[in-house]
Short mmCIF file of C-alpha atoms in Angstrom, two decimals:
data_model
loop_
_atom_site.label_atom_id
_atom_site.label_comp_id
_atom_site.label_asym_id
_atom_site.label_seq_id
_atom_site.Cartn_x
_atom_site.Cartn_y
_atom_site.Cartn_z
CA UNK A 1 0.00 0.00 0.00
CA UNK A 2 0.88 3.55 -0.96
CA UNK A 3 1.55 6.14 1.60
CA UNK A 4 -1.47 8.12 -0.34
CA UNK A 5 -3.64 4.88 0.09
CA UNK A 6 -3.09 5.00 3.88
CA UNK A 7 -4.19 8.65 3.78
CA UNK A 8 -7.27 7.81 2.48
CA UNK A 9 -8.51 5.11 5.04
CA UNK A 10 -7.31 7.20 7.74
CA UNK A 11 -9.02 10.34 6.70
CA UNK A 12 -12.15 7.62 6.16
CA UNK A 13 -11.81 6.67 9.41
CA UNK A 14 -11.32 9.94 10.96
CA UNK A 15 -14.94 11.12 9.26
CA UNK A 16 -16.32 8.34 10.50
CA UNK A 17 -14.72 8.76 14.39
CA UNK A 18 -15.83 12.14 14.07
CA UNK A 19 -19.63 11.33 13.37
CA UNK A 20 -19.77 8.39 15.85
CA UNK A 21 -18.95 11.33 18.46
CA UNK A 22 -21.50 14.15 16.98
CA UNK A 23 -23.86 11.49 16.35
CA UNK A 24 -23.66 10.08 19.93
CA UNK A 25 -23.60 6.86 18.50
CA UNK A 26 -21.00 6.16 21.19
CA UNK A 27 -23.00 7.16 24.21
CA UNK A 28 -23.49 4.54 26.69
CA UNK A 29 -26.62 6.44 27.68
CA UNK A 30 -27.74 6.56 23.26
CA UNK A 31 -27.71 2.43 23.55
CA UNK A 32 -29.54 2.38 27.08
CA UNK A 33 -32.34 4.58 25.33
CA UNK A 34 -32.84 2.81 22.24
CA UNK A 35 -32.62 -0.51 23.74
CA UNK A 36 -35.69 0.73 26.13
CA UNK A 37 -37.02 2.24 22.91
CA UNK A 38 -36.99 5.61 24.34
CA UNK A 39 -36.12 7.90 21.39
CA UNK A 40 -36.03 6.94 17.72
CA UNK A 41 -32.81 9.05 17.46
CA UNK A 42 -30.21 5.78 17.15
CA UNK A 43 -32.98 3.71 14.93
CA UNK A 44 -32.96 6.64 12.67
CA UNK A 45 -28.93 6.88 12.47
CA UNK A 46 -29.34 2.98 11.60
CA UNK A 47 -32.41 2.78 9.45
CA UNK A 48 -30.95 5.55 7.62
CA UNK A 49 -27.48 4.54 7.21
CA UNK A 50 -28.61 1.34 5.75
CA UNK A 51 -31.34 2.68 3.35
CA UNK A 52 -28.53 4.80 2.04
CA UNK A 53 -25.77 1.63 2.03
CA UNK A 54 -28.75 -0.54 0.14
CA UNK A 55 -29.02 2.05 -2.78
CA UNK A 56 -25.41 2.85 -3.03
CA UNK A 57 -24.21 -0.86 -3.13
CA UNK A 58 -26.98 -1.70 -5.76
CA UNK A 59 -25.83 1.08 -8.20
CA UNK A 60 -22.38 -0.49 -7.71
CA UNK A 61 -23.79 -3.67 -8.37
CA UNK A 62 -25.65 -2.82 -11.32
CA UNK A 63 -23.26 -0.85 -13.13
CA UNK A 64 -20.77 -3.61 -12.30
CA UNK A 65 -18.80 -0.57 -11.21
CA UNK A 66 -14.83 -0.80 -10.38
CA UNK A 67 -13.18 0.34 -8.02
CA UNK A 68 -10.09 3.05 -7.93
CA UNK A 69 -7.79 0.47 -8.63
CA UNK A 70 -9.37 -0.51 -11.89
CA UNK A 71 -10.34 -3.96 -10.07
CA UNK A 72 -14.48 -5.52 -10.42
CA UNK A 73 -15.87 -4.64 -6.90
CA UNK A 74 -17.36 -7.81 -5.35
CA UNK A 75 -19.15 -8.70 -2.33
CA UNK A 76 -18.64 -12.10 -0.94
CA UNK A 77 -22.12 -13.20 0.37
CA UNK A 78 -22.24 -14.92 3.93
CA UNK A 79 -23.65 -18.49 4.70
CA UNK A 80 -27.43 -18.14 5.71
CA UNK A 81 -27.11 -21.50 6.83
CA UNK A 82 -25.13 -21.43 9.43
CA UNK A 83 -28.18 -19.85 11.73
CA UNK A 84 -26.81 -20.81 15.32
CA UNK A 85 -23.95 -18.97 14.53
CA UNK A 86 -25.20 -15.96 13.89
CA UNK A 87 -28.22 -16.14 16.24
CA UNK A 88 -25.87 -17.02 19.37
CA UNK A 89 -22.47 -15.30 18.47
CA UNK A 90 -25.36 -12.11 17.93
CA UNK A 91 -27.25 -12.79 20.98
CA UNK A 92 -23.52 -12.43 22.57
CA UNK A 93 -22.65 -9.49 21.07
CA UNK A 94 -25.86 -7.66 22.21
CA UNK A 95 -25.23 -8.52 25.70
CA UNK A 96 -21.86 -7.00 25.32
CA UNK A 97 -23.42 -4.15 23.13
CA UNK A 98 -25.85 -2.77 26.28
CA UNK A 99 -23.58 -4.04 29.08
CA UNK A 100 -20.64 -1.88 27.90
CA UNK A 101 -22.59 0.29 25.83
CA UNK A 102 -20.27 0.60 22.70
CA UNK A 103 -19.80 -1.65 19.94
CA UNK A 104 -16.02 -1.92 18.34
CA UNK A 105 -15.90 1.70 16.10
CA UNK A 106 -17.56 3.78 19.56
CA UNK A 107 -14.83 1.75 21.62
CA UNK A 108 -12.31 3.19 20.21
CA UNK A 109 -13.66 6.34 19.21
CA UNK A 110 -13.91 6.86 22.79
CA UNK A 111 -11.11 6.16 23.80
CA UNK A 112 -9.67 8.84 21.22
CA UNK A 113 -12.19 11.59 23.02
CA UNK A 114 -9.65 11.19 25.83
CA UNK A 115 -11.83 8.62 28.09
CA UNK A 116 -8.59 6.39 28.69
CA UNK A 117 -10.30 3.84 30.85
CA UNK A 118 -11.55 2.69 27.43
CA UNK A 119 -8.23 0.28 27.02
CA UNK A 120 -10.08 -2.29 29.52
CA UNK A 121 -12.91 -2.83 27.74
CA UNK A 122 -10.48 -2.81 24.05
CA UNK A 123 -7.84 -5.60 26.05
CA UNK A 124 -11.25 -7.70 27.13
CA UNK A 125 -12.45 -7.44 23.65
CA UNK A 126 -9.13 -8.85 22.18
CA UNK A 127 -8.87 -11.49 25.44
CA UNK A 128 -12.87 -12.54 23.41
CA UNK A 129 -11.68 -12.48 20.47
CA UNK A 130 -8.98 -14.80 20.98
CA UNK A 131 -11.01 -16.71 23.17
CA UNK A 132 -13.16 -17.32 20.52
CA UNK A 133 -10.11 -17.98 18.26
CA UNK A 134 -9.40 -20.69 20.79
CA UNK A 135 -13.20 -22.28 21.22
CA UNK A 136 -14.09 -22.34 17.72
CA UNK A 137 -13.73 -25.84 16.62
CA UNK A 138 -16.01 -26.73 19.83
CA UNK A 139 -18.59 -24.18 18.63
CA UNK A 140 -22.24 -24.64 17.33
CA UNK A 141 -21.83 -22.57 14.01
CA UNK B 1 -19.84 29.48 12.10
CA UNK B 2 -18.12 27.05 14.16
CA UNK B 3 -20.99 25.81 16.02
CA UNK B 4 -21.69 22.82 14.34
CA UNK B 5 -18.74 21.24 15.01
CA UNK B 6 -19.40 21.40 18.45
CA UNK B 7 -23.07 20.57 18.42
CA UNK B 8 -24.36 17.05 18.56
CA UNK B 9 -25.75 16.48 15.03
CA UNK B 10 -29.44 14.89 14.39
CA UNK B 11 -29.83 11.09 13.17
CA UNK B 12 -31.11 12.51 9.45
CA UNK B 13 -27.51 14.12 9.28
CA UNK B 14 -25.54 11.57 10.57
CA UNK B 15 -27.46 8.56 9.11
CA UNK B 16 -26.59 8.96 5.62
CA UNK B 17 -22.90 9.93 6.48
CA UNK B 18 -22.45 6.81 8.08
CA UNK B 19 -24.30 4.70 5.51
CA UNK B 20 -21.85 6.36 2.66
CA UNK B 21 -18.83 4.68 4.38
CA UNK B 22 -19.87 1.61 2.99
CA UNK B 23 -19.85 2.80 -0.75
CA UNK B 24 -16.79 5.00 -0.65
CA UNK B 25 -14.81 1.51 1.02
CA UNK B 26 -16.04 -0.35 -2.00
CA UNK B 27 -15.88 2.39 -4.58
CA UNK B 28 -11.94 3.46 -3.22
CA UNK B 29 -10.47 -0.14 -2.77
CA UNK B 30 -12.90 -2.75 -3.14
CA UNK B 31 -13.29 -2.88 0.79
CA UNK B 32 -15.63 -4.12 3.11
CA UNK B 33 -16.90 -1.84 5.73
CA UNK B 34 -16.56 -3.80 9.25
CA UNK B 35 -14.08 -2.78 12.47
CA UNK B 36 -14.22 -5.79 14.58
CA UNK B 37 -12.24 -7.86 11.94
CA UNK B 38 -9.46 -5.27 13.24
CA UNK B 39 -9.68 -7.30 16.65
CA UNK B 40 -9.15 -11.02 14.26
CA UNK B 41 -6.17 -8.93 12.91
CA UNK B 42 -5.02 -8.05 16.17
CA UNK B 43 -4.48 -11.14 17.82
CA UNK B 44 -3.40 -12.47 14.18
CA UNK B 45 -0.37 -9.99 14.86
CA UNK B 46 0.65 -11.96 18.27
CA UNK B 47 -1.21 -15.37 17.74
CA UNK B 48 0.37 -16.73 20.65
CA UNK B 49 -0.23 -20.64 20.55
CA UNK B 50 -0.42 -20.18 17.35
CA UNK B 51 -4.35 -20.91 17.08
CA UNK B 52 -5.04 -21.39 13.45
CA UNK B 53 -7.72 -18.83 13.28
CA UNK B 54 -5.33 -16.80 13.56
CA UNK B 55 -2.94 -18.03 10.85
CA UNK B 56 -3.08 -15.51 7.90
CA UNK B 57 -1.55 -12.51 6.30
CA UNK B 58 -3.04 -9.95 8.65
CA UNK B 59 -0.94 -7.45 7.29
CA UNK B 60 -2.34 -8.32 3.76
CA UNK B 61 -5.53 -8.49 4.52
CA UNK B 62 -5.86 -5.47 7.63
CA UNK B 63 -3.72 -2.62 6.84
CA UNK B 64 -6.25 -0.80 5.44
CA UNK B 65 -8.56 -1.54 7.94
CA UNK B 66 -6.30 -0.95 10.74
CA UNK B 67 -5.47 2.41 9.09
CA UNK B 68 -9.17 3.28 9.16
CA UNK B 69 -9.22 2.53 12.82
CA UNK B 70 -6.32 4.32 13.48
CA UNK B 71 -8.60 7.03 11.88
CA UNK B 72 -11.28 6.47 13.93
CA UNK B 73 -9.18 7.23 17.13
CA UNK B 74 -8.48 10.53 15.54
CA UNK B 75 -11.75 11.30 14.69
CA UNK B 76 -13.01 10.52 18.47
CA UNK B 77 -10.36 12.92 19.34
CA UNK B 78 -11.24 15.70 17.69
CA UNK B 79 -15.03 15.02 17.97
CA UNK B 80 -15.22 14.13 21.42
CA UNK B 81 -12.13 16.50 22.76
CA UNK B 82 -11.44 18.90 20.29
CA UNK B 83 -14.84 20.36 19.34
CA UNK B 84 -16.37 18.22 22.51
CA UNK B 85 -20.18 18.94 23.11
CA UNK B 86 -20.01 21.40 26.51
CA UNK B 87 -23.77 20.18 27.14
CA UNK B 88 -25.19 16.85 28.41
CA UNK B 89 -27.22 14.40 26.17
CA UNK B 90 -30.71 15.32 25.39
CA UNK B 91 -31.85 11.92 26.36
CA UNK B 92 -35.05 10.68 27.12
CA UNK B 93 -36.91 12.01 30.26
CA UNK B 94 -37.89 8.07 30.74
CA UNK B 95 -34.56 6.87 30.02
CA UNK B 96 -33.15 9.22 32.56
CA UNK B 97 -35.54 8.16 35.48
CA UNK B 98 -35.14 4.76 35.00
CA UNK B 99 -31.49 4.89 35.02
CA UNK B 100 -31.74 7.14 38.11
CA UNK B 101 -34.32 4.22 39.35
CA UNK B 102 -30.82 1.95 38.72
CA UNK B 103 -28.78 3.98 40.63
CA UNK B 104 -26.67 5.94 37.93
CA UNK B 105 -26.22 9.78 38.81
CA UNK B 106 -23.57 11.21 36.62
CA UNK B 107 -25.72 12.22 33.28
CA UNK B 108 -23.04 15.01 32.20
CA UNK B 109 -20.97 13.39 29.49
CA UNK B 110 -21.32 10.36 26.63
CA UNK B 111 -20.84 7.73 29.35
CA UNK B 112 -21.53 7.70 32.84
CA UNK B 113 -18.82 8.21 35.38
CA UNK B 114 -20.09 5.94 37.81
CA UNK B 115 -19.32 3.06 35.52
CA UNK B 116 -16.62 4.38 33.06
CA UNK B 117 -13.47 5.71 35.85
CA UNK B 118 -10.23 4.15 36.62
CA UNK B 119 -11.75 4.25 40.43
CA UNK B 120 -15.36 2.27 38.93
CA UNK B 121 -13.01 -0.59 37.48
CA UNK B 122 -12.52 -1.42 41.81
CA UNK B 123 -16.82 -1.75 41.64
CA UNK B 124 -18.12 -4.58 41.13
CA UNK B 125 -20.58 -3.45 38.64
CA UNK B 126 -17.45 -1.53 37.23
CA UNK B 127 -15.72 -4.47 36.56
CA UNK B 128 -18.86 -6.45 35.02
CA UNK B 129 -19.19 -3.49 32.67
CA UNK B 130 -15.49 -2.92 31.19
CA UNK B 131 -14.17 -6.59 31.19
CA UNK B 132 -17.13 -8.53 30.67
CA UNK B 133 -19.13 -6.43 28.47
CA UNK B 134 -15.90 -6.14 26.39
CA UNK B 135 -15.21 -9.56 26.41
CA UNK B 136 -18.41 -10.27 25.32
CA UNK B 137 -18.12 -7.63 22.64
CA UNK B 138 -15.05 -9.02 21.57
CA UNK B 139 -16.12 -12.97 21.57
CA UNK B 140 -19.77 -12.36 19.94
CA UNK B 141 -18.32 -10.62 17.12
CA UNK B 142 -16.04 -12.68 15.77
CA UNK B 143 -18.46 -15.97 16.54
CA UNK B 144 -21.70 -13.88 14.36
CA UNK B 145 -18.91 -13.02 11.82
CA UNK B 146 -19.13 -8.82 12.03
CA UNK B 147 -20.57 -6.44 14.35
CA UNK B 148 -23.11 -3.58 14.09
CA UNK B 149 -20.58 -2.05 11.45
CA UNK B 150 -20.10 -5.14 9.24
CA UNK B 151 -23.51 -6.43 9.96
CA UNK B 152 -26.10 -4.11 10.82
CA UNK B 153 -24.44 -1.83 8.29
CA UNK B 154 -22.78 -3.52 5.59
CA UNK B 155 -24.63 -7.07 5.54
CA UNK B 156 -27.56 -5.32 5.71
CA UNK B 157 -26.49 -2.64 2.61
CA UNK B 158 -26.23 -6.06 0.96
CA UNK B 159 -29.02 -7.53 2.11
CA UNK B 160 -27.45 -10.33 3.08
CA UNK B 161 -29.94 -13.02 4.98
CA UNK B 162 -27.14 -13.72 7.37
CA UNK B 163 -26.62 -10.45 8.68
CA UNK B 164 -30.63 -9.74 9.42
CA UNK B 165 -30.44 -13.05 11.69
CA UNK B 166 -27.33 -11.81 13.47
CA UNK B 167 -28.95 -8.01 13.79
CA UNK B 168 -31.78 -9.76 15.18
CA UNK B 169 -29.62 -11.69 17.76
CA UNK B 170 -27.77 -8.40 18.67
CA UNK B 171 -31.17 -7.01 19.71
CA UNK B 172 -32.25 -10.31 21.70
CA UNK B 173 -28.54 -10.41 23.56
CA UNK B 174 -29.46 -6.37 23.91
CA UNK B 175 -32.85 -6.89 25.31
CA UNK B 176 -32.12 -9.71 27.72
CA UNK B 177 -29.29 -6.85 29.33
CA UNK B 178 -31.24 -3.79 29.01
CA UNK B 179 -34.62 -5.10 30.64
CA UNK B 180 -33.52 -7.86 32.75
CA UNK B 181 -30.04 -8.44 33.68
CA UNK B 182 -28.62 -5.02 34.13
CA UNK B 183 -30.65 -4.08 37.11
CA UNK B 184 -29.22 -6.84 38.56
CA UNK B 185 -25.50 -6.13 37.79
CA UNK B 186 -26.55 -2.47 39.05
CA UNK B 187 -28.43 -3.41 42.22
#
């Protein structure tokens, strides 16, 4: 990778920090609200990001657009099948999603805002991710 | 003029920003939006014991991705310190009395300080909160195969079948917390 490639992900990623924060997205007090269905404010950030996501990705899709490297863009489609998986590795992750109330972008988003204590949630997140790296083969996927 | 880079922005302005991440990925390197793969990559970097989910290229496959988180640090940084919100969340006048019902009295910043100190990680809910809730974070990600970013925001941009199951699981696992087991952990 170029040094102008890395430029673009990171200024990518910095928009994207940067609207997690004005967004609230990474509020532990935004999840506690919509998960009590308080507000509609974090249901419309989601609804709307993915009404936008659907309509850009099928124009890319139907113009079998390319992307800047000349290469065919192509989505590799996930295994409906394997249902447990995704119904108990998800059923995890929500439990993690409202106990800590950030997800992995507002984890580290926060943790840019200056809230250091973030690192113990990051470490326990790599400790599960590894765990889970370890456990696999005796998993129901 | 500066204002709005201080003030929280609504969901019908931040919405659509977020949703165009997953198009510019695609459209700029063929890349699929998702951050807790940068967790996979992580431990692919140390892989002690050498687990064999964790035996790949990571540098091939993440360096983009770990660039874009590297970018999302920044961007907390200057939207949460830099041009930081002075006021507290407009949340929910229900929200807010039920999570005074719970015991939670700091409602000044994004997170609540009686859970999110260096002095709350010696509580017990504290601890329950940072370590397990990241843990579980971290382990439920990788076992549904993406998060809310690869997920509820990419697999669903795709309409993938797989991703609408695992949303749906997110919000059960949520749920269950939410209504039942964090006045528990709280109590």
């Amino acid at each position: 990778m170029k040094f102008s490639e890395y430029l673009k992900y990171l200024l990518i990623g910095t928009a994207f920090g940067f609207v997690l924060m004005k967004s609230e997205v990474v509020s532990w007090f935004r999840i506690q609200e919509m998960f009590r269905f308080d507000a509609f404010h974090m249901y419309g950030i989601i609804g709307l990001a993915v009404v936008v996501g659907i309509i850009s990705v099928q124009i890319i899709k139907r113009n079998n657009m390319k992307d800047a490297q000349g290469n065919p863009i192509s989505i590799p489609p996930k295994d409906a099948s394997q249902v447990k998986r995704y119904l108990i590795g998800g059923s995890m992750f929500g439990l993690g999603w409202a106990l800590l109330g950030a997800c992995p972008g507002p984890m580290f988003a926060l943790l840019g805002s200056g809230l250091t204590i973030m690192v113990i949630p990051i470490l326990a997140a790599l400790a599960g991710t590894y765990t889970y790296g370890l456990l696999r083969d005796k998993l129901p996927h | 003029m500066f204002d709005i880079l201080y003030q929280p922005w609504p969901w019908y302005v931040a919405g659509p920003i977020i949703g165009l991440t997953v198009p510019v990925l695609l459209l700029l390197g063929g890349k699929m939006f998702g951050v807790s793969a940068n967790l996979r990559h992580a431990c692919a970097a140390c892989n002690f014991g050498n687990v064999e989910f964790f035996n790949y290229d990571w540098k091939k496959a993440g360096k983009w991705n770990i660039t874009f988180l590297v970018g999302s640090v920044l961007g907390g940084f200057l939207g949460g310190f830099v041009f930081a919100n002075p006021e507290p969340i407009a949340l929910a006048q229900s929200t807010i009395a039920d999570l005074q019902a719970m015991g939670i009295q700091d409602f000044n910043g994004l997170v609540p300080d009686d859970l999110f100190t260096w002095g709350a990680l010696g509580t017990v809910p504290g601890l329950i909160v940072l370590i397990l809730g990241g843990f579980l974070v971290g382990f439920g990600a990788r076992y549904a195969g993406g998060c809310t970013s690869g997920h509820a925001i990419s697999g669903l941009s795709d309409l993938q079948l797989a991703s609408l199951i695992a949303v749906i699981g997110f919000f059960i696992g949520g749920l269950l917390m939410t209504w039942f087991i964090y006045p528990i952990i709280l109590s």
